[in-house]
PDB file of C-alpha atoms in Angstrom:
ATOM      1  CA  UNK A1005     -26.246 122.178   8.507  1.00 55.00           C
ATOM      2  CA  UNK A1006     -28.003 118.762   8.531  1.00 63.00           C
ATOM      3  CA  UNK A1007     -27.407 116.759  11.638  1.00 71.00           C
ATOM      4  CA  UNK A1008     -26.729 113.896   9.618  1.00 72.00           C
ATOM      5  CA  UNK A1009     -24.125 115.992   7.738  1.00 91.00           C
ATOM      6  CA  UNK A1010     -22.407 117.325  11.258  1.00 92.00           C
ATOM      7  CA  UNK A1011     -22.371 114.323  12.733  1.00 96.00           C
ATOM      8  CA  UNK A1012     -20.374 112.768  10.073  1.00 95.00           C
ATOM      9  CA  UNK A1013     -17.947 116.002  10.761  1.00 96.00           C
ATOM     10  CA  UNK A1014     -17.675 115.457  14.096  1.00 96.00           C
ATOM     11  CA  UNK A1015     -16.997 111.112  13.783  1.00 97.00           C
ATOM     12  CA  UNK A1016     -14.494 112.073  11.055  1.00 97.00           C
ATOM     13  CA  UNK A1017     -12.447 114.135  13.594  1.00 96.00           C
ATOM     14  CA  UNK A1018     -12.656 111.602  16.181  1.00 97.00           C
ATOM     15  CA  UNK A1019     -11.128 108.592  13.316  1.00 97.00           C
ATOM     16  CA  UNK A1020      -8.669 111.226  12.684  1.00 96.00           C
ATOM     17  CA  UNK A1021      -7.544 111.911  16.689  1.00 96.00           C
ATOM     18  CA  UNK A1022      -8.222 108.231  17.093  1.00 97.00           C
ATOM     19  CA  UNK A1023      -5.579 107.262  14.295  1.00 97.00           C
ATOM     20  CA  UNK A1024      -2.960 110.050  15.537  1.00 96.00           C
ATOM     21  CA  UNK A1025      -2.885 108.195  18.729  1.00 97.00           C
ATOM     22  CA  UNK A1026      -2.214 104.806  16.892  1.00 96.00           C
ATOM     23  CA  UNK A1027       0.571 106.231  14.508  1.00 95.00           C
ATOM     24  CA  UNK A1028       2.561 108.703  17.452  1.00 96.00           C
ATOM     25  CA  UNK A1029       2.576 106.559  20.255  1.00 95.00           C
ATOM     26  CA  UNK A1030       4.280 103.141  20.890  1.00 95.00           C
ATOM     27  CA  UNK A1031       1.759 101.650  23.697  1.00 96.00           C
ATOM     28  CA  UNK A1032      -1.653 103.889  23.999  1.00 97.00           C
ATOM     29  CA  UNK A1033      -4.594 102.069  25.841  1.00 97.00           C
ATOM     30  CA  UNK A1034      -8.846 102.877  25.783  1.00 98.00           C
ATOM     31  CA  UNK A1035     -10.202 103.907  28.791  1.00 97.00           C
ATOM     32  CA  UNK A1036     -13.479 102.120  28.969  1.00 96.00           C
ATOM     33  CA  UNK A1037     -15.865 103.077  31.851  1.00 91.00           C
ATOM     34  CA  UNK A1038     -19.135 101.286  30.405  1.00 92.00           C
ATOM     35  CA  UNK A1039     -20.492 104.464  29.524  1.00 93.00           C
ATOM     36  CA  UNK A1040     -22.425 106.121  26.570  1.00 96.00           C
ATOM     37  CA  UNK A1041     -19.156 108.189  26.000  1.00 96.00           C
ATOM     38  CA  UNK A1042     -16.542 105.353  25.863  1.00 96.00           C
ATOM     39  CA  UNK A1043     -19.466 103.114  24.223  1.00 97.00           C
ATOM     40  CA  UNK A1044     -19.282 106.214  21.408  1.00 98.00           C
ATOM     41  CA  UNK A1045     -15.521 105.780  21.479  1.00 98.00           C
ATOM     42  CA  UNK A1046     -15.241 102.214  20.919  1.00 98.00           C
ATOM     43  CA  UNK A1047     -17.361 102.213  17.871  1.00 98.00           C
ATOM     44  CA  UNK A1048     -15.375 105.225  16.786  1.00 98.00           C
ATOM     45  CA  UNK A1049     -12.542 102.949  16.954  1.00 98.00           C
ATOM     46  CA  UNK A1050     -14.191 100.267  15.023  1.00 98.00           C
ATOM     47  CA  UNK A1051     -14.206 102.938  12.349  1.00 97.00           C
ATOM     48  CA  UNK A1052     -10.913 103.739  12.407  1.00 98.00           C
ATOM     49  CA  UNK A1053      -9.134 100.428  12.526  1.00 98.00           C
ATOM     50  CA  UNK A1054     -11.595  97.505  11.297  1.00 97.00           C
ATOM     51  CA  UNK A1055     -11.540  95.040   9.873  1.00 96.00           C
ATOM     52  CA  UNK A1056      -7.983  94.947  11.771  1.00 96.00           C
ATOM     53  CA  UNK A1057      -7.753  94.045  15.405  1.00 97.00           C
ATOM     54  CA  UNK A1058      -7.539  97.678  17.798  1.00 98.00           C
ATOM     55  CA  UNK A1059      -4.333  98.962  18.193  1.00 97.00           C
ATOM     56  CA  UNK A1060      -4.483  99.071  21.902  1.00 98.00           C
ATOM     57  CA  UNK A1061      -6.453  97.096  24.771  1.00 98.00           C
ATOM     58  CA  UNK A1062      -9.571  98.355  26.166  1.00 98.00           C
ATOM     59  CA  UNK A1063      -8.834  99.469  30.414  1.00 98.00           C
ATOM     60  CA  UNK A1064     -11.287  99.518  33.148  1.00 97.00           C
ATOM     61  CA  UNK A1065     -10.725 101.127  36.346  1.00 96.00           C
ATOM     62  CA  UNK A1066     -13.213  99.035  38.410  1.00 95.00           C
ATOM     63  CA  UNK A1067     -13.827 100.731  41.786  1.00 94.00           C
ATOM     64  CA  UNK A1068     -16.424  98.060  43.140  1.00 93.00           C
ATOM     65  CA  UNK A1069     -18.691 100.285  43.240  1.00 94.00           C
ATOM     66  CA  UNK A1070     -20.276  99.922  39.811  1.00 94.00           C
ATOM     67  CA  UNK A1071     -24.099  99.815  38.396  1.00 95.00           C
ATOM     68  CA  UNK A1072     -23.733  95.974  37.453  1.00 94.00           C
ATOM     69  CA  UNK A1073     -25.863  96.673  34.234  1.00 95.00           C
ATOM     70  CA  UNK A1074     -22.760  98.787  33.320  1.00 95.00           C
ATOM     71  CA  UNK A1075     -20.403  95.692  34.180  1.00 96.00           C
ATOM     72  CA  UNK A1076     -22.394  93.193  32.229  1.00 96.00           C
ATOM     73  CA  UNK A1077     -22.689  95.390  29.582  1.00 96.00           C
ATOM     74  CA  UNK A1078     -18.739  95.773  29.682  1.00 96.00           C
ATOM     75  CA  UNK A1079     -18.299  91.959  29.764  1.00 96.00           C
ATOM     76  CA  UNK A1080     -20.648  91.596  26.386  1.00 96.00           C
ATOM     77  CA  UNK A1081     -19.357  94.210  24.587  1.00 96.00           C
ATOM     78  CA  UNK A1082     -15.782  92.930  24.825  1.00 96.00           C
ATOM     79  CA  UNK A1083     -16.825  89.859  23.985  1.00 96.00           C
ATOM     80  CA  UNK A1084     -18.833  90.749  21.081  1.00 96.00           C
ATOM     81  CA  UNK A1085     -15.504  93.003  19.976  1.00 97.00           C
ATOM     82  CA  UNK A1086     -13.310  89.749  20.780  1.00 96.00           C
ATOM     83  CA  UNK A1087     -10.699  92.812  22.102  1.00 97.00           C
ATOM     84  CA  UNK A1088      -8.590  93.069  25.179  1.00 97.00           C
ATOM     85  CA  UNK A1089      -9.555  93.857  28.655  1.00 98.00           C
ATOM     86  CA  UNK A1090      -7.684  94.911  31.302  1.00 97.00           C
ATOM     87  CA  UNK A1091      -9.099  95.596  34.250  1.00 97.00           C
ATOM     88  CA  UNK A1092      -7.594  97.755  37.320  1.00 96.00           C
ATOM     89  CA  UNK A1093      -9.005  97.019  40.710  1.00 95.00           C
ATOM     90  CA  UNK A1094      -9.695 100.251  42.757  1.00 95.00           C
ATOM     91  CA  UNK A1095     -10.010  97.399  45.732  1.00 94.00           C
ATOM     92  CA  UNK A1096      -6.722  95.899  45.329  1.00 95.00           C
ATOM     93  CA  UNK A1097      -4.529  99.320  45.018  1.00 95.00           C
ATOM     94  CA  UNK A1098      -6.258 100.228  48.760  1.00 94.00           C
ATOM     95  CA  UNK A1099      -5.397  97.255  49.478  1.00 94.00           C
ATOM     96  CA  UNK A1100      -1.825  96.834  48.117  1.00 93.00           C
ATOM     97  CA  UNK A1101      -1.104 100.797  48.843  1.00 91.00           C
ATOM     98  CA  UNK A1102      -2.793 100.449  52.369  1.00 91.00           C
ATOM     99  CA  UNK A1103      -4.775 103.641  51.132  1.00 90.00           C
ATOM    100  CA  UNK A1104      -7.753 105.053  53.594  1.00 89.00           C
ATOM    101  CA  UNK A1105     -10.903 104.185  52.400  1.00 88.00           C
ATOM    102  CA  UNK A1106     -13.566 106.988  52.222  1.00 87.00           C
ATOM    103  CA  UNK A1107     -16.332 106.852  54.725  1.00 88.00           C
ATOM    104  CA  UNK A1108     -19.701 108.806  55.013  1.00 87.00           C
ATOM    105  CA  UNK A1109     -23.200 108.913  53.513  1.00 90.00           C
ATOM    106  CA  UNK A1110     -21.670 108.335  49.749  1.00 91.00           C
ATOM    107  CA  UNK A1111     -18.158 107.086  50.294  1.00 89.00           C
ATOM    108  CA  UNK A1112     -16.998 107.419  46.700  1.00 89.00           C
ATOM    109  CA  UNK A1113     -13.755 106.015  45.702  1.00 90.00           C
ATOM    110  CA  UNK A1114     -13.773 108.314  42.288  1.00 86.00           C
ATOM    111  CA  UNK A1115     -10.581 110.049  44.068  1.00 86.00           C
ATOM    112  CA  UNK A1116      -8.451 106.488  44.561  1.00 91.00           C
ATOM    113  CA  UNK A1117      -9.478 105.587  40.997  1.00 91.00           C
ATOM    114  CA  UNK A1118      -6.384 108.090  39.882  1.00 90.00           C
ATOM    115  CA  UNK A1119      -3.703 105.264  41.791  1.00 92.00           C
ATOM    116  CA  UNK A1120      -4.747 102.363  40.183  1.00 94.00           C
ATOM    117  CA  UNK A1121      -4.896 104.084  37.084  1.00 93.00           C
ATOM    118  CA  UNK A1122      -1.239 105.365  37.180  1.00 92.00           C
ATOM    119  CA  UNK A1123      -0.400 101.976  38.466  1.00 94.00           C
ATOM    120  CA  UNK A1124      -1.977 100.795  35.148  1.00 95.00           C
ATOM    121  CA  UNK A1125      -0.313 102.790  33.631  1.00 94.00           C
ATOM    122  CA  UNK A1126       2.900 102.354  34.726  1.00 92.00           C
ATOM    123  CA  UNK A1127       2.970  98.179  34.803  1.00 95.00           C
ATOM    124  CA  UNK A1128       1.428  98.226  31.447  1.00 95.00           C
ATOM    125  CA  UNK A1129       3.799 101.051  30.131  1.00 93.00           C
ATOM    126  CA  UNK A1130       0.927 102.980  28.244  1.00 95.00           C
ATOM    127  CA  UNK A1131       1.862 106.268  26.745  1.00 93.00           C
ATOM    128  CA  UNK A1132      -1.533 107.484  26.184  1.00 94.00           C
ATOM    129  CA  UNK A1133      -4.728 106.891  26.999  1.00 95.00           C
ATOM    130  CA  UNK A1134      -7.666 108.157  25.208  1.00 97.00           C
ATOM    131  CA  UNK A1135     -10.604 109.002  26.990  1.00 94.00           C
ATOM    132  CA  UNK A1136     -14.685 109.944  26.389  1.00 93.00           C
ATOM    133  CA  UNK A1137     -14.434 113.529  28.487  1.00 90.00           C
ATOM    134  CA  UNK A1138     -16.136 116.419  26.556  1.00 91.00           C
ATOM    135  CA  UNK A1139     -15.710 120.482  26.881  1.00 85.00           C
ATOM    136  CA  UNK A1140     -19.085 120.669  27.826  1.00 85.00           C
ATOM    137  CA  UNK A1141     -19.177 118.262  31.083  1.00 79.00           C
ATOM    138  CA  UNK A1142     -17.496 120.345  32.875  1.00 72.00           C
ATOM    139  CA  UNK A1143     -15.842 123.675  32.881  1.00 72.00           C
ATOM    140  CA  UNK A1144     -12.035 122.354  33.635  1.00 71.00           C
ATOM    141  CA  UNK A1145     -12.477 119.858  31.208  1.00 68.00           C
ATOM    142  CA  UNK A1146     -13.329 122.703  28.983  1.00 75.00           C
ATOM    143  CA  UNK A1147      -9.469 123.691  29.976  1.00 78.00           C
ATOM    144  CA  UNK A1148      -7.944 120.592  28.177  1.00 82.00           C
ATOM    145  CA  UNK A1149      -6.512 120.076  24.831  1.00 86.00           C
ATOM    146  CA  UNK A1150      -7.383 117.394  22.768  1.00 87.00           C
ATOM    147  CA  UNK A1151      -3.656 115.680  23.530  1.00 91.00           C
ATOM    148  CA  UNK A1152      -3.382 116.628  27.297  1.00 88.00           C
ATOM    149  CA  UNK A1153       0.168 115.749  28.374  1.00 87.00           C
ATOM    150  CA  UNK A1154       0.384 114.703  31.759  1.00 86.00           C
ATOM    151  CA  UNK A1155       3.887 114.599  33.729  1.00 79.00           C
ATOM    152  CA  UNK A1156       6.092 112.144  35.270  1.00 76.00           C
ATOM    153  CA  UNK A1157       3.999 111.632  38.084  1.00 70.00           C
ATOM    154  CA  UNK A1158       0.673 111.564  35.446  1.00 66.00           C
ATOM    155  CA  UNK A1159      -0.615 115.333  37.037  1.00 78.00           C
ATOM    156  CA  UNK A1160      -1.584 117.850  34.775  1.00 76.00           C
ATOM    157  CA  UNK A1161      -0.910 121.628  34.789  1.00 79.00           C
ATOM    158  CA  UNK A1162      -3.858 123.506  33.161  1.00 76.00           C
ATOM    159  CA  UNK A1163      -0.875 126.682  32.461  1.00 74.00           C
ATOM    160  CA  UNK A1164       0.707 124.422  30.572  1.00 77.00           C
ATOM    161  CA  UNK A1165      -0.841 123.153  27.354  1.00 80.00           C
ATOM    162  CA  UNK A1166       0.045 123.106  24.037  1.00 78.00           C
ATOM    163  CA  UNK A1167      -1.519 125.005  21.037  1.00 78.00           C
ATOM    164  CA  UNK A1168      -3.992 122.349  18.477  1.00 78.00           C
ATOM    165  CA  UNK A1169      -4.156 124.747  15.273  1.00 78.00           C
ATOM    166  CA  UNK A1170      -4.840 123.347  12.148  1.00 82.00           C
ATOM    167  CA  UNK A1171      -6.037 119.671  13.758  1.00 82.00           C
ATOM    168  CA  UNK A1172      -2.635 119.179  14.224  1.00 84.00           C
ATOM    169  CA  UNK A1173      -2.287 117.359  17.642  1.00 87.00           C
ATOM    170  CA  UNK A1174       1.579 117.487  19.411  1.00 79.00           C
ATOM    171  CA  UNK A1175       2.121 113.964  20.900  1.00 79.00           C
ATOM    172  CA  UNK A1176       5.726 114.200  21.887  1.00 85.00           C
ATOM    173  CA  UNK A1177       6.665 113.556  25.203  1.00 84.00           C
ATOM    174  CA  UNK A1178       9.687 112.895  27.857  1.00 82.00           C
ATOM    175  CA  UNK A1179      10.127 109.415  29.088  1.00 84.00           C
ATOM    176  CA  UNK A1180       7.749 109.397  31.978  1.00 82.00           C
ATOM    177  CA  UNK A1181       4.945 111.520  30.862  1.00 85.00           C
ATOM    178  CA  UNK A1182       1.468 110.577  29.704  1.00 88.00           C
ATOM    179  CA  UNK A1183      -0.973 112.012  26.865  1.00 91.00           C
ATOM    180  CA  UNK A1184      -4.255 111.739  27.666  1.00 92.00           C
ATOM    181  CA  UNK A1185      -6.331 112.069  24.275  1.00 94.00           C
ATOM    182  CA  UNK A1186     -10.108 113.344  24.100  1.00 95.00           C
ATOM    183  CA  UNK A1187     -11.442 112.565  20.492  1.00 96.00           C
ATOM    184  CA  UNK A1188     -14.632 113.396  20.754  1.00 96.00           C
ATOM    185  CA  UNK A1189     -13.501 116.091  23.239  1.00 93.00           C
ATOM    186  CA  UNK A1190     -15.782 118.364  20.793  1.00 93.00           C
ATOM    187  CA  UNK A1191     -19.329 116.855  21.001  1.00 95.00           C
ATOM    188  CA  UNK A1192     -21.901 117.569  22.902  1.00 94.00           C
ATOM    189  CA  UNK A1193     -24.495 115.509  25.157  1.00 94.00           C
ATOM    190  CA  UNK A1194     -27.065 116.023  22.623  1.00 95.00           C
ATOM    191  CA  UNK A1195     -24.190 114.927  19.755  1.00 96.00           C
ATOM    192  CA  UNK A1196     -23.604 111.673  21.180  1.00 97.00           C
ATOM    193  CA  UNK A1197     -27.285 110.819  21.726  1.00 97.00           C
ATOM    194  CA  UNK A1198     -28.209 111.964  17.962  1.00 97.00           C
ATOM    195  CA  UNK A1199     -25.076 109.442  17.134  1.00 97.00           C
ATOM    196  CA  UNK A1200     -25.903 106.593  19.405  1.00 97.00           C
ATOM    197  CA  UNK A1201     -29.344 106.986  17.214  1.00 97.00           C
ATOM    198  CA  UNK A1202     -27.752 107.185  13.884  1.00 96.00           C
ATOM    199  CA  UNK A1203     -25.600 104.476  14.143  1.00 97.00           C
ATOM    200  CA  UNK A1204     -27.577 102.129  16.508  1.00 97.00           C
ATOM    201  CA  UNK A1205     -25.439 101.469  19.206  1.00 97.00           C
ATOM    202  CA  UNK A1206     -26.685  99.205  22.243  1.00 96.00           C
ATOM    203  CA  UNK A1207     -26.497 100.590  25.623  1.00 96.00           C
ATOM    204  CA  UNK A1208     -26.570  99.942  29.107  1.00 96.00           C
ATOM    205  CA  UNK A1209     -30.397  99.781  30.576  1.00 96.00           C
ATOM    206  CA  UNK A1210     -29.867 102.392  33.009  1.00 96.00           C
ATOM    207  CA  UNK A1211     -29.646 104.767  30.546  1.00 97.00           C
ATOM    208  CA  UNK A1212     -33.274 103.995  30.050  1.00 97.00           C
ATOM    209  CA  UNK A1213     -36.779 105.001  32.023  1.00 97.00           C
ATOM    210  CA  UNK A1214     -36.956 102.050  34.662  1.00 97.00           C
ATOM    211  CA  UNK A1215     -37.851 101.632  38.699  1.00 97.00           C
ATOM    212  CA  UNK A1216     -35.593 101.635  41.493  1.00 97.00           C
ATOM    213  CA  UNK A1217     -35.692 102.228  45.067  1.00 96.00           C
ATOM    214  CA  UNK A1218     -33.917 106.178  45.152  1.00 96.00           C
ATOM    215  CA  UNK A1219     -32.935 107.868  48.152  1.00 95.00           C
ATOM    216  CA  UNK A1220     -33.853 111.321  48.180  1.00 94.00           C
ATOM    217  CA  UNK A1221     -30.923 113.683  49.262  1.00 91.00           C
ATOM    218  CA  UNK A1222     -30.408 117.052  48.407  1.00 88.00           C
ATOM    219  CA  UNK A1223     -33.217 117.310  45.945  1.00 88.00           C
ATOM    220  CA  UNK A1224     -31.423 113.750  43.592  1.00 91.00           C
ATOM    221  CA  UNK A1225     -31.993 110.617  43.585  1.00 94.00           C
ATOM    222  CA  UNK A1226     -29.127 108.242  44.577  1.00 95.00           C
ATOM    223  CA  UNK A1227     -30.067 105.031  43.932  1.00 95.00           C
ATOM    224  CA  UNK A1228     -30.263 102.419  47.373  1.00 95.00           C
ATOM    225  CA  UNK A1229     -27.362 100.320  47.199  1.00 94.00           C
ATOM    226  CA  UNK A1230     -25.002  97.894  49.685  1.00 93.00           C
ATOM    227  CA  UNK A1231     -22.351 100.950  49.316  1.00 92.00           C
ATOM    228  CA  UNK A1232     -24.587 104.445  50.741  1.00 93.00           C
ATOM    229  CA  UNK A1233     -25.031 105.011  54.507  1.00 92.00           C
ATOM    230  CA  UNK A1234     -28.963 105.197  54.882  1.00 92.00           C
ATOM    231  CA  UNK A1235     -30.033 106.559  58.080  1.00 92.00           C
ATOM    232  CA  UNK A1236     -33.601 106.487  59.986  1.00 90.00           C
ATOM    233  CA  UNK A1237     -35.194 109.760  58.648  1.00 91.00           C
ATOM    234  CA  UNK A1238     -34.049 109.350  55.038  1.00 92.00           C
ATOM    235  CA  UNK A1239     -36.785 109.126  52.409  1.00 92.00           C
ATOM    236  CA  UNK A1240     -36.509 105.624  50.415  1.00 95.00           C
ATOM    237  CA  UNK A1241     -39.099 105.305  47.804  1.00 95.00           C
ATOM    238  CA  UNK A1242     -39.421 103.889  44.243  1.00 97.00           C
ATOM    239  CA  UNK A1243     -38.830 105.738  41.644  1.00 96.00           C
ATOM    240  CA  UNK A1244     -39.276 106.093  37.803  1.00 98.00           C
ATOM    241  CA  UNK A1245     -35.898 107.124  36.244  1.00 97.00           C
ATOM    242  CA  UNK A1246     -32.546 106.761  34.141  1.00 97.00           C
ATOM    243  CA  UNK A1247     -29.517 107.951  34.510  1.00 96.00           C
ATOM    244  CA  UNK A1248     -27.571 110.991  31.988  1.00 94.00           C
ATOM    245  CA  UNK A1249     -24.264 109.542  32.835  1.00 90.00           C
ATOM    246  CA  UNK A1250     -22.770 106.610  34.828  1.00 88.00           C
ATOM    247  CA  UNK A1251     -20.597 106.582  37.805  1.00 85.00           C
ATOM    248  CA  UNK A1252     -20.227 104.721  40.979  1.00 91.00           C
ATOM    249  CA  UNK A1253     -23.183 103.990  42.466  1.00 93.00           C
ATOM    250  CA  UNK A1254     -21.796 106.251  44.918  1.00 92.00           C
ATOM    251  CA  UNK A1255     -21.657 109.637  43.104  1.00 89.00           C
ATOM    252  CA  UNK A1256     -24.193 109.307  40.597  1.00 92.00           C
ATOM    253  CA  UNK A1257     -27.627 110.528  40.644  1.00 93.00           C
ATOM    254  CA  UNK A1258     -30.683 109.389  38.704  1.00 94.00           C
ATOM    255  CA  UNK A1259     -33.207 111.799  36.675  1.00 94.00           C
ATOM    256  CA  UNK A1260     -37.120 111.085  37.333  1.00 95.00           C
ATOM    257  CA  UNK A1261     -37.856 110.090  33.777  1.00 96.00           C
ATOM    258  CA  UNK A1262     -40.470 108.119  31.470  1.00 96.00           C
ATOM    259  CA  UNK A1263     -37.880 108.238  28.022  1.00 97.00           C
ATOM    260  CA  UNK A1264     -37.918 104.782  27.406  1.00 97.00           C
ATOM    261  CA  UNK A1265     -36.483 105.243  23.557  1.00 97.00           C
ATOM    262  CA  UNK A1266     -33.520 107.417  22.251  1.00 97.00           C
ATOM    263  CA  UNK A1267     -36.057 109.885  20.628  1.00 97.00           C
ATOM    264  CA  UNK A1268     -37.554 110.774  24.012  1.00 97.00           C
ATOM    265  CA  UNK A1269     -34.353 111.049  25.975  1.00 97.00           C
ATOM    266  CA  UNK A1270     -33.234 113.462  22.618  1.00 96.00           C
ATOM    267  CA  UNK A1271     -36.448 115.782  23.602  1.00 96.00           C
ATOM    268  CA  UNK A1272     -35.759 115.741  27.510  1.00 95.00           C
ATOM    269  CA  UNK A1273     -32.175 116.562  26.969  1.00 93.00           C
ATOM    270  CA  UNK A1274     -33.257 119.318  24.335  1.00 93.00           C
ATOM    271  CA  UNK A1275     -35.541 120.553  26.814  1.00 91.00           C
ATOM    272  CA  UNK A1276     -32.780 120.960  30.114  1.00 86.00           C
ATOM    273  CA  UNK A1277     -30.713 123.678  31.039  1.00 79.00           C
ATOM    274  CA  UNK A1278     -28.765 121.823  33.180  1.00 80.00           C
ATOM    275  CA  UNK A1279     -25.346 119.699  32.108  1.00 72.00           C
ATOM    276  CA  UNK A1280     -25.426 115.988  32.956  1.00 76.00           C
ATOM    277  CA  UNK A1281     -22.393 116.240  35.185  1.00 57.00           C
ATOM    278  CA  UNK A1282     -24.308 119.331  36.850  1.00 60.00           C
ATOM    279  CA  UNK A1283     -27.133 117.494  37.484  1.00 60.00           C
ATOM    280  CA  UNK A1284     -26.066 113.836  38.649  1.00 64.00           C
ATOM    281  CA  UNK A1285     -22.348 113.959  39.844  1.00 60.00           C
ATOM    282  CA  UNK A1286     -22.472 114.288  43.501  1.00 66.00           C
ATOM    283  CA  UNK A1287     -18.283 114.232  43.932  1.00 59.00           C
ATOM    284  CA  UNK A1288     -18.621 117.385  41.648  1.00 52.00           C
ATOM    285  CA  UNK A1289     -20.486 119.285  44.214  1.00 49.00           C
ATOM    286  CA  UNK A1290     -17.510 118.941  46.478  1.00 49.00           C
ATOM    287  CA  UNK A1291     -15.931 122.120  45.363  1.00 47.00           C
ATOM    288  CA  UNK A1292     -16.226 124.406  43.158  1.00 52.00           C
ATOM    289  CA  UNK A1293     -12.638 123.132  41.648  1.00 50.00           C
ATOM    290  CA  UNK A1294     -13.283 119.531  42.546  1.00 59.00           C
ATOM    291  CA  UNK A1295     -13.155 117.975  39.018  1.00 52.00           C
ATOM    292  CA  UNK A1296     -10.070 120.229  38.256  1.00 52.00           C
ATOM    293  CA  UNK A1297      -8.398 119.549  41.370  1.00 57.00           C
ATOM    294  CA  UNK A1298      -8.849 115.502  41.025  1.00 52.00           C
ATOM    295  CA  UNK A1299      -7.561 115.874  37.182  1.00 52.00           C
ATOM    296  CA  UNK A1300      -3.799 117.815  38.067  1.00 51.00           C
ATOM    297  CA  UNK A1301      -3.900 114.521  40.299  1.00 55.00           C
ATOM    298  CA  UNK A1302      -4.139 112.238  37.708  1.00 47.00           C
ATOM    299  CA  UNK A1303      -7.673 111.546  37.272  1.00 57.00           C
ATOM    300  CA  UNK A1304      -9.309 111.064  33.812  1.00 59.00           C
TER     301      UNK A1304
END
């Protein structure tokens, strides 16, 4: 099949999950992380629902530990979209909550994003939130449906899931719970690059070849930044690279690369065996369940 022709498959599905969201659920919300899989989303949404207004806000969950292209890039898309924002501080739920705040070499807060999401959540009264995650990030996102109800207390029970035949998604719920929905839940890496291309959509510049001071740990890059713990005998040195997907600052390691245009980061990612998550997400390397474990939390 063309790519042309499955790509249009694959953004037709995504309108269609998109607008089951809109028409079964009273308050849904857009989780909106800055990245090239919520950046796909939002012009999937544009799609959907122009030349109206969206039918739901766009939410951040800013844990202060962003890349600030990814924040400025935020701010200008909204703006450009003239949508809503809402914005969840990470920093004011430890503070509010009186939460402990993780220390060491990479002190990521990707774990205490899940309580000021749920507090989101809850003050906002959003019944669903759609997210960017794809099957092939990750092996338990792999595990969840396309509408992946969450309970009462917004965890999620990988046992208990219910059947999608015929693209017919389930969105009832109990007062309480929480769908999470994944419309593009079905593309790949290489999918959303070959649409970012087709449809010219702007991105973040870290998602570009460019220089920055990297420590080496662990055979990745992290890049040097107020928020890492560098000690004496670390090696600091500058570095040609971009980044497959974007975290904190924190958890997410840069590729050494010179793709400087869409085409070339196409080849490289034709060329790797290894996923993006696999090969940049540091608070995936925890554990072998670490993703999975974070996600019957609450997490995205």
């Amino acid at each position: 099949m063309h790519t042309i022709e499955y790509l249009d498959q694959l953004e037709s599905e995504a309108i269609h999950i998109m607008r089951e969201v809109a028409g079964q659920f009273e308050k849904p919300a857009l989780l909106f992380s800055g990245g090239k899989d919520s950046i796909t989303l939002v012009r999937i949404a544009e799609k959907a629902f122009r030349p109206g207004k969206f039918p739901f806000p766009l939410v951040h969950i800013d844990t202060g530990h962003n890349f600030p292209e990814a924040i400025e890039y935020r701010d200008r898309l909204v703006n450009q979209l003239g949508e809503k924002l809402i914005v969840g501080s990470v920093e004011e739920t430890i503070r509010e909550k009186g939460l402990t705040v993780p220390v060491g070499k990479f002190a990521s807060r990707n774990a205490l994003q899940t309580f000021t999401l749920l507090d989101i959540i809850e003050k906002h009264g959003f019944d669903a939130c759609i997210g960017g995650a794809r099957r092939d990030e990750e092996k338990a996102r792999a595990k969840e449906r396309i509408f992946s109800v969450r309970n009462e207390f917004g965890q999620w029970d990988p046992k208990l899931q219910r059947p999608e035949l015929w693209n017919i998604y389930n969105g009832r719920i109990h007062k309480g719970e929480n769908v999470r929905a994944f419309p593009i839940s079905n593309w790949t890496e290489l999918d959303v690059w070959n649409y970012i291309r087709k449809e010219k959509i702007d991105l973040p510049s870290i998602y570009f070849s460019h220089e920055r001071l990297c420590l080496s740990y662990q055979e990745q890059l992290v890049a040097v930044s107020p928020f890492i713990t560098i000690d004496e005998d670390d090696e600091i040195s500058m570095k040609r690279v971009r980044y497959r997907t974007v975290g904190d600052m924190t958890c997410t390691a840069a590729v050494e690369s010179n793709a400087t245009t869409i085409d070339e980061i196409i080849n490289e990612i034709i060329a790797t065996k290894t996923s993006e998550r696999g090969e940049t997400r540091i608070d995936d390397k925890v554990s072998e369940a670490a993703m999975e474990d974070r996600k019957k939390n609450g997490y995205f």
